[in-house]
CSV table of C-alpha atoms (C1' of nucleotides) in Angstrom, one decimal:
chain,number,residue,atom,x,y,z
A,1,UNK,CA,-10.9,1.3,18.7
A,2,UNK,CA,-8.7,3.7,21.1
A,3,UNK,CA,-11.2,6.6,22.6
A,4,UNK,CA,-8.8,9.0,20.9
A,5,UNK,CA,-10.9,9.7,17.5
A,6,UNK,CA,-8.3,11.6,16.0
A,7,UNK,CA,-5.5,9.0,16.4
A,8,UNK,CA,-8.0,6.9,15.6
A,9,UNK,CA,-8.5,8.9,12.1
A,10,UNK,CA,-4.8,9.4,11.6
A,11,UNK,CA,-4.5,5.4,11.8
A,12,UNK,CA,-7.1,5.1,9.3
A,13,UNK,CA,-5.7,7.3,6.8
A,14,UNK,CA,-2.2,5.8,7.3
A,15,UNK,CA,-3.9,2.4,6.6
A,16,UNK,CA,-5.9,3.6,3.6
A,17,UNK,CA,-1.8,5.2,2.6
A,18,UNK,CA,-0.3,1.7,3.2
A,19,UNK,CA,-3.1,-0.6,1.0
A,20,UNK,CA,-3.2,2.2,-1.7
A,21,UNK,CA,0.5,2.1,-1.7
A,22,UNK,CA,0.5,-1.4,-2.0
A,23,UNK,CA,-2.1,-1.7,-4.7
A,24,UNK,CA,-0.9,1.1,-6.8
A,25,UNK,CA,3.3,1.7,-6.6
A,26,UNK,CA,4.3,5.3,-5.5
A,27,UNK,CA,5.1,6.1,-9.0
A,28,UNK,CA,1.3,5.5,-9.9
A,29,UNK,CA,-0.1,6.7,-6.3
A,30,UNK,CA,-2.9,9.4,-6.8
A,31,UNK,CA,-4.4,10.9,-3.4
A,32,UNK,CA,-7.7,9.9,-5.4
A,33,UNK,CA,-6.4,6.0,-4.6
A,34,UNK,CA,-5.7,7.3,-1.2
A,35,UNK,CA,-9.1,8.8,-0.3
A,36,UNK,CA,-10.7,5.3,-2.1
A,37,UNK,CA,-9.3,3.3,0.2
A,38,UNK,CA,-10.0,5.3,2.8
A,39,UNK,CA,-14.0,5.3,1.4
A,40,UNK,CA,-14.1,9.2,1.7
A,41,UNK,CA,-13.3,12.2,-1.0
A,42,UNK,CA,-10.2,13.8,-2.2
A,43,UNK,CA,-11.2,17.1,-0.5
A,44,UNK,CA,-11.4,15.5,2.8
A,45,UNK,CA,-8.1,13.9,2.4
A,46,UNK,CA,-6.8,17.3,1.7
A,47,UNK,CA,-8.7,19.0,4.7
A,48,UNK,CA,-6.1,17.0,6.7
A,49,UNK,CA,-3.0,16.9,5.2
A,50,UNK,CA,-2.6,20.1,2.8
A,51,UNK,CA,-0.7,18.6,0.0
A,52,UNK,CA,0.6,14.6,-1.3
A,53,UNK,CA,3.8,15.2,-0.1
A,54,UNK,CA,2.8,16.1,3.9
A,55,UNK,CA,1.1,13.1,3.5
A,56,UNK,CA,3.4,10.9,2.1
A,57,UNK,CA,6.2,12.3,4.5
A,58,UNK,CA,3.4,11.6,7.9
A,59,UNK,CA,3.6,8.0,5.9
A,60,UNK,CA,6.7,7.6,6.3
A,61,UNK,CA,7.0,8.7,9.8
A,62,UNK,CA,4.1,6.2,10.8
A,63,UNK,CA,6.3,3.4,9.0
A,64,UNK,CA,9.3,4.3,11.2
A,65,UNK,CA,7.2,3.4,14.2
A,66,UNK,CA,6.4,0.3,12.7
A,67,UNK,CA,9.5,-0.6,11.6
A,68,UNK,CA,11.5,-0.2,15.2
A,69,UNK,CA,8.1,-2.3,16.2
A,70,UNK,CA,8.9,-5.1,14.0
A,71,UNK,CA,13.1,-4.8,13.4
A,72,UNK,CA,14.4,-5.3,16.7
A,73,UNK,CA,17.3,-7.3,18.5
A,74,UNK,CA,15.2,-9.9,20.3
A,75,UNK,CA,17.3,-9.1,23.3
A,76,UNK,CA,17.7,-12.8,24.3
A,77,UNK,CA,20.1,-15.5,23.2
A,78,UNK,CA,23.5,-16.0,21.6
A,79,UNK,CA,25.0,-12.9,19.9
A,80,UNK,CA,25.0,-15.1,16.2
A,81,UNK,CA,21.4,-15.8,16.7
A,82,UNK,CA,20.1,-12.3,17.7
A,83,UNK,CA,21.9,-10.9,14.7
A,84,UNK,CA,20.3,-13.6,12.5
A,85,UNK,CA,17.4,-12.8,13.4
A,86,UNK,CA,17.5,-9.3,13.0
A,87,UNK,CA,18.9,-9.5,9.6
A,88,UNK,CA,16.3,-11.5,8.6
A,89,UNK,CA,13.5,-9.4,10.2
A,90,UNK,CA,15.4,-6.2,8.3
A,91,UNK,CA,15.2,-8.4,5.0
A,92,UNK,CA,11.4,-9.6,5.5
A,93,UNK,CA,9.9,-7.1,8.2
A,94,UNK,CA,7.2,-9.3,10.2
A,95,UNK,CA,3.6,-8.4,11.1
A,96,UNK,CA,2.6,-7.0,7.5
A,97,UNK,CA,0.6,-8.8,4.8
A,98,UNK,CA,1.3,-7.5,1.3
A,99,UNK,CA,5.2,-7.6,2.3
A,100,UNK,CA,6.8,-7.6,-1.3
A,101,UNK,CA,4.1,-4.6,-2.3
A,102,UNK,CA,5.3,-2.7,0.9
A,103,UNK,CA,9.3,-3.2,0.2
A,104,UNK,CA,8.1,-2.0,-3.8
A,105,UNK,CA,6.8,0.7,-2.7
A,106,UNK,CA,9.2,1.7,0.1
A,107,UNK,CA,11.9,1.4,-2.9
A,108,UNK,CA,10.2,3.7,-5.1
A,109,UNK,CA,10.0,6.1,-2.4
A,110,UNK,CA,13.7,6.1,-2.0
A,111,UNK,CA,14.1,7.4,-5.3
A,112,UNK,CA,12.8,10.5,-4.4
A,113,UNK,CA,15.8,11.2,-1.4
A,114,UNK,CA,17.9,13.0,-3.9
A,115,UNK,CA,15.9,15.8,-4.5
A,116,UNK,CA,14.0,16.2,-1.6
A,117,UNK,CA,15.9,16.8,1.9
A,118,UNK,CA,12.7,15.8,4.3
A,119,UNK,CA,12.6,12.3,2.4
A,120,UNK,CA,16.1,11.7,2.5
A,121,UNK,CA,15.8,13.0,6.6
A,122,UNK,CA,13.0,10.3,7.0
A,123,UNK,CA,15.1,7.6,5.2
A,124,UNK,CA,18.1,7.8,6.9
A,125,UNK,CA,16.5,7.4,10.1
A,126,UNK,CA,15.8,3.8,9.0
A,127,UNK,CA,19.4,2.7,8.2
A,128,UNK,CA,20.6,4.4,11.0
A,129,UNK,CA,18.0,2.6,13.2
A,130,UNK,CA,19.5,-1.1,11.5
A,131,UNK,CA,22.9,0.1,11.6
A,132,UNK,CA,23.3,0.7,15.5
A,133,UNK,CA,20.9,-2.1,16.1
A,134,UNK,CA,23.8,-4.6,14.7
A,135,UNK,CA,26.6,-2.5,15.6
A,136,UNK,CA,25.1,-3.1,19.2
A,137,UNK,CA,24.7,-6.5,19.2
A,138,UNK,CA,28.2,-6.9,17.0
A,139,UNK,CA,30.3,-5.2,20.0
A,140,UNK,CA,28.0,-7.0,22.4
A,141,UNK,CA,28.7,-10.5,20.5
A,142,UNK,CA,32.7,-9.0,21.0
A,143,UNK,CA,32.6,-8.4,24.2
A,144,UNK,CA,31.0,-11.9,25.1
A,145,UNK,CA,33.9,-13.9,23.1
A,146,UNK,CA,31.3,-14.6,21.0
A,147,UNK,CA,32.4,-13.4,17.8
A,148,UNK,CA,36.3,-13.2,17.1
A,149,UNK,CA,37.9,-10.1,19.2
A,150,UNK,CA,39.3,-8.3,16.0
A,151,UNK,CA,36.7,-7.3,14.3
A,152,UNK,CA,34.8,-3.6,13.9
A,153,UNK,CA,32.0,-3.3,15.1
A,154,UNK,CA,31.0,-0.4,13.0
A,155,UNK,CA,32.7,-1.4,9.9
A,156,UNK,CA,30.6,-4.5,10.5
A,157,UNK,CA,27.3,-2.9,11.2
A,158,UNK,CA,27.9,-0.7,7.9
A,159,UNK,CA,28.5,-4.2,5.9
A,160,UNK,CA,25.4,-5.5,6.9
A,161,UNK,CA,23.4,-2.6,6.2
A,162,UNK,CA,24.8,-1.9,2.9
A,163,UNK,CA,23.8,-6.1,2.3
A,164,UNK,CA,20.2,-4.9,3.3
A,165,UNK,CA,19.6,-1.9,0.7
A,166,UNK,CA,21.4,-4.2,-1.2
A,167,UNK,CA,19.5,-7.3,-1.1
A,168,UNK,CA,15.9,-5.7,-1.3
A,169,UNK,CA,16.9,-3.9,-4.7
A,170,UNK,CA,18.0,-7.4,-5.8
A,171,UNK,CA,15.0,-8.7,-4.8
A,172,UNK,CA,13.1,-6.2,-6.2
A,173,UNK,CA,14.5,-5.6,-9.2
A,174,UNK,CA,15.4,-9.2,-10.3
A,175,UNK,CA,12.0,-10.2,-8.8
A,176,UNK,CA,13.2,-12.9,-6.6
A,177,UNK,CA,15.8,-14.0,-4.0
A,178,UNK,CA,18.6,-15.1,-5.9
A,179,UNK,CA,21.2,-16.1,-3.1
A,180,UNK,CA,21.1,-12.7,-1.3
A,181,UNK,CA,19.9,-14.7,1.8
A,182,UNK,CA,22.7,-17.3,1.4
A,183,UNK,CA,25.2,-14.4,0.3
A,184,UNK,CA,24.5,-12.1,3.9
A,185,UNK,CA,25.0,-15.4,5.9
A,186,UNK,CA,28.3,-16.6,4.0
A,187,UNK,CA,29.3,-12.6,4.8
A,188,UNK,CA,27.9,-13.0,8.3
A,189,UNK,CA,30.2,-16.2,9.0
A,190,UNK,CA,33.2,-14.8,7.1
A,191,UNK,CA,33.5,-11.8,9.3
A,192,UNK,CA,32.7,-12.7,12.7
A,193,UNK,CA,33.7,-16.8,12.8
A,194,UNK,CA,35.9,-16.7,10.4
A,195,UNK,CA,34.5,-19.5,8.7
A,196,UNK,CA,33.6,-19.8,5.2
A,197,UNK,CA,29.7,-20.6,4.4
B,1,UNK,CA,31.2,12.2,-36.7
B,2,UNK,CA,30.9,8.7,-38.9
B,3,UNK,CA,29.3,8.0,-42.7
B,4,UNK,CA,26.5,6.4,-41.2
B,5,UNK,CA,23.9,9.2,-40.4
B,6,UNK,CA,21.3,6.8,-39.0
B,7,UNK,CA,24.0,6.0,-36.3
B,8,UNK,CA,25.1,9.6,-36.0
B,9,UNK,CA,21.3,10.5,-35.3
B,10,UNK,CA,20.8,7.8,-33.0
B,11,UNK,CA,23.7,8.6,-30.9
B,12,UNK,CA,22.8,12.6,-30.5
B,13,UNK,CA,19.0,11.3,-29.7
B,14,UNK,CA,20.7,9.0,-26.8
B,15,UNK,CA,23.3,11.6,-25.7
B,16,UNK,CA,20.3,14.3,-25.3
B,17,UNK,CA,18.6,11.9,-23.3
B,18,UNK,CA,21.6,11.1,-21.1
B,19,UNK,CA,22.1,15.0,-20.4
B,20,UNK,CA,18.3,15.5,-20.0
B,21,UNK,CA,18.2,12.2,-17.4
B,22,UNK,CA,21.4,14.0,-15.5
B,23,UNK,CA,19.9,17.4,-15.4
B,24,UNK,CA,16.3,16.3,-14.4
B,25,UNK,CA,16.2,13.0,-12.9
B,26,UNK,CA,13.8,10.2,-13.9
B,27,UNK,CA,10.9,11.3,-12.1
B,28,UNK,CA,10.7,15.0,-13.9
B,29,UNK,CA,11.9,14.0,-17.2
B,30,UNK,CA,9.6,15.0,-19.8
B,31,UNK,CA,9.9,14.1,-23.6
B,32,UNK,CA,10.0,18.0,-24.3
B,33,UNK,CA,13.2,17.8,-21.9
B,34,UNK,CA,14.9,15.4,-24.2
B,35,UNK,CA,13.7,17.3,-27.5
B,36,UNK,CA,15.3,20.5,-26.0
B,37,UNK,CA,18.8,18.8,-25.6
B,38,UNK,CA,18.5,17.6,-28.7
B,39,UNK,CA,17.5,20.9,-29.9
B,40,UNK,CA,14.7,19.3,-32.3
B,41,UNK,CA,10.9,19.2,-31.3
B,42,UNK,CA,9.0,17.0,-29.7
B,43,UNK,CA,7.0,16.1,-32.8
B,44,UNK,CA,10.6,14.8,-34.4
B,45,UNK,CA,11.3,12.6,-31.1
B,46,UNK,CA,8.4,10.9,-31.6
B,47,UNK,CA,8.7,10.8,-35.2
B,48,UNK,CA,11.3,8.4,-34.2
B,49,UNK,CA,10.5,6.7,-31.3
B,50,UNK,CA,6.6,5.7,-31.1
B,51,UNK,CA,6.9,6.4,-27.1
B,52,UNK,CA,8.9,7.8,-24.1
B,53,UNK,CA,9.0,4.3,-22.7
B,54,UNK,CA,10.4,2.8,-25.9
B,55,UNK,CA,12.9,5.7,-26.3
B,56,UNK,CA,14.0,5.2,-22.3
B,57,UNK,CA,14.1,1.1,-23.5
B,58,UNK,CA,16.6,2.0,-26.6
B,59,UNK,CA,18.6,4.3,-23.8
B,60,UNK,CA,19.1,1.9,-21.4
B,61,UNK,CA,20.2,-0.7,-23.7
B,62,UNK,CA,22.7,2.0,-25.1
B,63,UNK,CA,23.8,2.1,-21.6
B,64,UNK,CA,24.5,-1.6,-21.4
B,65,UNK,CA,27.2,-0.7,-24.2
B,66,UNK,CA,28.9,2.0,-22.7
B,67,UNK,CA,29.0,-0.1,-19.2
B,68,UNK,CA,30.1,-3.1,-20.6
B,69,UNK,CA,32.9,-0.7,-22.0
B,70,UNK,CA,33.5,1.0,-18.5
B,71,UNK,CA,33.6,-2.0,-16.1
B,72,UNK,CA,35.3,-4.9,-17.0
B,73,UNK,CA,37.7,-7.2,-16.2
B,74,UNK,CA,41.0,-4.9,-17.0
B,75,UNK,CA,42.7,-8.9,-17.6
B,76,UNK,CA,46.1,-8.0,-16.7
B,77,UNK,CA,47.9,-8.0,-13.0
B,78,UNK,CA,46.9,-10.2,-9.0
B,79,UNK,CA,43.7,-11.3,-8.8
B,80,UNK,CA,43.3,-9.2,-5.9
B,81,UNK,CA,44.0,-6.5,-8.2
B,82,UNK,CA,41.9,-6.9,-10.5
B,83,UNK,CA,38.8,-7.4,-8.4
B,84,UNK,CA,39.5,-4.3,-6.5
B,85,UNK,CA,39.6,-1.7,-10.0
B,86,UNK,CA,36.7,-3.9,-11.2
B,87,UNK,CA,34.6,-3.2,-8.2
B,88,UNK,CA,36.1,0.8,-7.8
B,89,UNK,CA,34.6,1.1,-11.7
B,90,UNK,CA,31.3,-0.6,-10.9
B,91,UNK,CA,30.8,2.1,-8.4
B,92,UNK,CA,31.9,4.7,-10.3
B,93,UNK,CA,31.6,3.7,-13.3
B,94,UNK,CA,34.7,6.0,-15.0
B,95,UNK,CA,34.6,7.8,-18.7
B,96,UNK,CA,31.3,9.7,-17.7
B,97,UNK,CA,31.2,13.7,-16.4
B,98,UNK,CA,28.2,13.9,-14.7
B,99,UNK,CA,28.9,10.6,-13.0
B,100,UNK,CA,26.2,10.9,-9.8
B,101,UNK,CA,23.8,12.5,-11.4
B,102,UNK,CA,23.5,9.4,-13.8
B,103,UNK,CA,23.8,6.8,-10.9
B,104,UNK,CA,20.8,8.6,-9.3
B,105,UNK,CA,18.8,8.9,-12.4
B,106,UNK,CA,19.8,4.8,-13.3
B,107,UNK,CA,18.6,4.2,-9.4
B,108,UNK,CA,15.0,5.5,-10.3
B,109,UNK,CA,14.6,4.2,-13.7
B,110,UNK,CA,14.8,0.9,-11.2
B,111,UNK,CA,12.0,1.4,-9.7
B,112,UNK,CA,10.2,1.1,-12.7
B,113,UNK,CA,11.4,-2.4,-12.9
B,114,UNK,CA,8.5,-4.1,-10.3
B,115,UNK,CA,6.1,-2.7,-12.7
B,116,UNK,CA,7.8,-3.0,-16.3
B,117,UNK,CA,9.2,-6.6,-17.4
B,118,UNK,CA,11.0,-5.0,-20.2
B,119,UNK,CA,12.6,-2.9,-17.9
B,120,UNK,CA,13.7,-5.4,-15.3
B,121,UNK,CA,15.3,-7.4,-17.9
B,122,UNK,CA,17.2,-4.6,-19.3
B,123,UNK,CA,18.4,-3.5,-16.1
B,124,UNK,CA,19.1,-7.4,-14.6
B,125,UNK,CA,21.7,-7.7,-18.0
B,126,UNK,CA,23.6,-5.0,-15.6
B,127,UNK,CA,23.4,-7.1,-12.5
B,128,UNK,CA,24.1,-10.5,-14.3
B,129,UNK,CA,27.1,-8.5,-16.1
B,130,UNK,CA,29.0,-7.6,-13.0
B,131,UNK,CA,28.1,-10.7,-11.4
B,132,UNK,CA,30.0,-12.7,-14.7
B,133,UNK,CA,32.7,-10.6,-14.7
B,134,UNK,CA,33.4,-11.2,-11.0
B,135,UNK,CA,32.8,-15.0,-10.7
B,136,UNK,CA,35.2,-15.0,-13.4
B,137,UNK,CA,38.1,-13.4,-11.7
B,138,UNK,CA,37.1,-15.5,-8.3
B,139,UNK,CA,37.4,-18.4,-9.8
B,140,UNK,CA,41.0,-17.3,-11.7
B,141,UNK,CA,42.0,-16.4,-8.3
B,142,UNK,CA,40.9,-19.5,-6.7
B,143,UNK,CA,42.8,-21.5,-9.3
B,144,UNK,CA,46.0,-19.5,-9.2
B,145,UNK,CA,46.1,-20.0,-5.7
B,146,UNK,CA,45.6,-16.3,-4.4
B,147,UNK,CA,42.6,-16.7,-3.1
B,148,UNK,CA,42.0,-19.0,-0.5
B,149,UNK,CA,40.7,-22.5,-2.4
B,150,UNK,CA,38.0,-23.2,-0.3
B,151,UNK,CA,35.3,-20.2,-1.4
B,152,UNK,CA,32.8,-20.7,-3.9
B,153,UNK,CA,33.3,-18.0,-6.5
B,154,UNK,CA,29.3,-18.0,-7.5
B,155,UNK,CA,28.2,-17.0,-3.8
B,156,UNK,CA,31.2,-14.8,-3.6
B,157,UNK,CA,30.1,-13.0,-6.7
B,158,UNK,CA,26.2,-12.6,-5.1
B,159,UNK,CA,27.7,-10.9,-2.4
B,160,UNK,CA,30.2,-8.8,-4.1
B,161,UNK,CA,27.0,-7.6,-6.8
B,162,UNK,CA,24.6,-7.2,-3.6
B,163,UNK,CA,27.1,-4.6,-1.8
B,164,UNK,CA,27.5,-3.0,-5.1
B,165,UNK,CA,24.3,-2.7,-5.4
B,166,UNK,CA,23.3,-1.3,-2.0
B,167,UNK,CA,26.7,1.0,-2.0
B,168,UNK,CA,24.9,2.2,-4.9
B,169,UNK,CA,21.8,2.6,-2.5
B,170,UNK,CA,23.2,4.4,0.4
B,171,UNK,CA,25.3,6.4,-1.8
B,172,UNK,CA,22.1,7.7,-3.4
B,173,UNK,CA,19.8,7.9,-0.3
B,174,UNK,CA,22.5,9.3,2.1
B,175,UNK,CA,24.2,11.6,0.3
B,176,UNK,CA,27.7,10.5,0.7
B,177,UNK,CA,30.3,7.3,0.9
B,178,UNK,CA,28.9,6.4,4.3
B,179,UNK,CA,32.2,4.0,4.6
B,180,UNK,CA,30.6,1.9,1.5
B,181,UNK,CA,34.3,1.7,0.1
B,182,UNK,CA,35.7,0.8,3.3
B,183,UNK,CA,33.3,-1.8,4.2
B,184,UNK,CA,33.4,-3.6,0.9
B,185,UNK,CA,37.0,-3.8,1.0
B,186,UNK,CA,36.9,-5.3,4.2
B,187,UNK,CA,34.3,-8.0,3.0
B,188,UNK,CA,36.4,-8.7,-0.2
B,189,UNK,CA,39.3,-9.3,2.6
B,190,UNK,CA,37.5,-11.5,4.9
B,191,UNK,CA,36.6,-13.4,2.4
B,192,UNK,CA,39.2,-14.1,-0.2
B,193,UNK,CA,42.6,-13.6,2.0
B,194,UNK,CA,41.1,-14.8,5.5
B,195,UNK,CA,41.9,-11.2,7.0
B,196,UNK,CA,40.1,-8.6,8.3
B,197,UNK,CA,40.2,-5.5,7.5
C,1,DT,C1',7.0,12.8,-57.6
C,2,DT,C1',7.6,10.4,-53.6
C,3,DT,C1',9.9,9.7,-49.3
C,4,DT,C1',12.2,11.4,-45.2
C,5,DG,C1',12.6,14.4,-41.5
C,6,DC,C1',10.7,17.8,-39.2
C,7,DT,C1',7.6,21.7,-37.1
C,8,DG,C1',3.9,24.1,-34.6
C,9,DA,C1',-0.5,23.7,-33.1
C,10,DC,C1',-3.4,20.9,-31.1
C,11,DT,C1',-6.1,17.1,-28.2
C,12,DG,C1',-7.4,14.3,-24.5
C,13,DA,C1',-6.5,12.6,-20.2
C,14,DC,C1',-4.9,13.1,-15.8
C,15,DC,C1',-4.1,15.0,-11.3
C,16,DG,C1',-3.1,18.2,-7.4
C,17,DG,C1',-5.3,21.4,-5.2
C,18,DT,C1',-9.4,24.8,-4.3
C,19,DC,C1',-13.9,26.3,-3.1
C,20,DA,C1',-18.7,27.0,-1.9
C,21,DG,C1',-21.8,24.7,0.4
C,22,DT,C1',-23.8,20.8,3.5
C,23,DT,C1',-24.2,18.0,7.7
C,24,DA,C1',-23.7,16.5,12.4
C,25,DG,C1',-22.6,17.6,16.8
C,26,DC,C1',-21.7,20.6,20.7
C,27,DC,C1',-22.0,24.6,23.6
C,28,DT,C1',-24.7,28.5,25.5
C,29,DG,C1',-28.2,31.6,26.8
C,30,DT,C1',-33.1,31.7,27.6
D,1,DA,C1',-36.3,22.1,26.7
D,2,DC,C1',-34.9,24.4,22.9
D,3,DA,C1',-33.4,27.9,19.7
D,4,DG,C1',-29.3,30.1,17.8
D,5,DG,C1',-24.6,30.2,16.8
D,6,DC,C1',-20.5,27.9,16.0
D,7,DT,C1',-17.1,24.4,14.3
D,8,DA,C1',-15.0,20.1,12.6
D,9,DA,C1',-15.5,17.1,8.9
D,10,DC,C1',-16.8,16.3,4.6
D,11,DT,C1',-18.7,16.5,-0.4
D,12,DG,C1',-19.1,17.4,-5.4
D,13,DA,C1',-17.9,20.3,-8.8
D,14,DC,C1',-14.4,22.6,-10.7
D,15,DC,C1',-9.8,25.0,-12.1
D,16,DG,C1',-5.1,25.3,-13.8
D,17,DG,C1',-1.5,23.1,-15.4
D,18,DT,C1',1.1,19.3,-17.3
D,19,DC,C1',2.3,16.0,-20.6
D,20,DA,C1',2.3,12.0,-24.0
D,21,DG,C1',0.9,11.6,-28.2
D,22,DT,C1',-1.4,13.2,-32.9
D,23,DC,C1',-1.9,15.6,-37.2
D,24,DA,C1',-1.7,18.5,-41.2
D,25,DG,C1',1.5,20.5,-43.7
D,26,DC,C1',6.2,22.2,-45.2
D,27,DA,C1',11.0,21.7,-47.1
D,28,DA,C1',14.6,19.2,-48.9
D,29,DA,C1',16.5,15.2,-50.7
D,30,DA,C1',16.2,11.1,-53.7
DNA sequence: TTTTGCTGACTGACCGGTCAGTTAGCCTGT
DNA sequence: ACAGGCTAACTGACCGGTCAGTCAGCAAAA
């Protein structure tokens, strides 16, 4: 791949994170699924990363990366269009196979913010990330006349996000869409046309 | 307490596991934690309930009671009213010390729900509860002309549940309100009264 | 006497983490 | 060219601890 072999090894295990993730929950992740997918031993996993949770937190560090990759305000267009699209790149991120698995598992990992501060530190940076994305293009979208003058753009940007977490533990938990797509846009027209969807 | 000791016995069992789920969380709690609230063994909890997952089952289904108790419709008073005390209960949901502790320990017994069908549908009676309750005040509203008449009270209600829902999220994950109040508020105003908030 | 409710001791499985030892590659002095 | 020394990476076996669930037996009620 890269002539780096160390990046090249911290890729690897990151992968062999992400499918073992995806094939096992977090709840039921052993570092023994880790080092399986990663076709080497336990011991080795631990020679480079000294316990599950350095790992897990590297994880979700890598994912970050990832995520500003694939979430992203397309930069070009109308105001409504590049916050359509980024809402729906924040509801299905782009560029992964095993999608649903990833979200699962990135929702069981959120369970485990209230008692432990570096997890919570690594999630926040996420909705942070999605929240001054929108707020961005919101006061952009302002500015431009696009969207009506009297609206907050950080009130708004905190709506959306909150519709986000929202959605995917609808999605997750009920197992399927059930409106939230519909819902967001309806919320999305309210607010910024004044229309009603 | 009553004449029925069945019941009485039940309800200590369920109250031990409520203050074992506060004081440990989901993802620690042991059966032993329960049997020590409950100041019994752990032989006698599994006397009566075969497993942990069948006792957690029974618990959240006990749950279901004391929420349907909590957060509901309080029938009297605007329609704007109403809404607003029935959303202010479904986010904190009153009558219970201990109130975020049980939120955060309810938040990871969802993530059992992608793996555990018995567990999604206990914890979607929630979801479809709130989302009732609200549709049915919409629609009241709609009909008594406080709200405006041209919003569909079933997509309203999706949205209302889905920012509930990922209030509940943030809430968890963050730490703290994050605005969530402020931001539904200013949803439910956009889209019922046409203002903005 | 039988049933109900319970206890303390126990089992079996699992899992994170450790450790002694092996292998492959690389540098250095001869 | 090559022997010796060193290190990074890795393996397989193992340890300590945890936890759900079991079981034989005891006491009191019915």
């Amino acid at each position: 791949m890269s002539d780096d072999p160390v990046r090249d090894r911290t890729d690897d295990i990151m992968c062999a994170t992400y499918r073992a993730l995806c094939r096992h929950g977090h709840a039921d992740l052993t570092m023994q699924d880790i080092a399986d997918e990663w076709s080497k031993s336990k011991a080795a996993l631990h020679y480079h990363y000294d316990t599950k949770r350095g790992l897990l937190l590297a994880f979700l560090e890598h994912l970050f990366e990832s995520y500003t990759d694939c979430v992203t305000d397309p930069g070009e267009g109308d105001a409504t269009d590049r916050l359509g699209a980024l809402i729906d790149d924040a509801l299905d991120p782009p560029g992964t196979a095993a999608n649903r698995e990833l979200r699962t598992a990135l929702f069981e990992i959120r369970a485990c913010a209230p008692h432990d501060d570096e997890f919570r530190a690594r999630l926040e940076r996420f909705d942070r990330y999605l929240h001054d994305e929108i707020e961005r293009i919101v006061t952009e979208g302002v500015e431009a006349g696009v969207f009506r003058s009297d609206v907050d753009p950080e009130t708004t940007a905190t709506l959306l996000v909150t519709l986000v977490d929202g959605g995917h533990s609808r999605r997750i938990v009920l197992g399927d869409d059930g409106g939230v797509h519909t819902a967001i846009r309806a919320a999305i027209g309210d607010r910024l046309a004044g229309g009603i969807g």
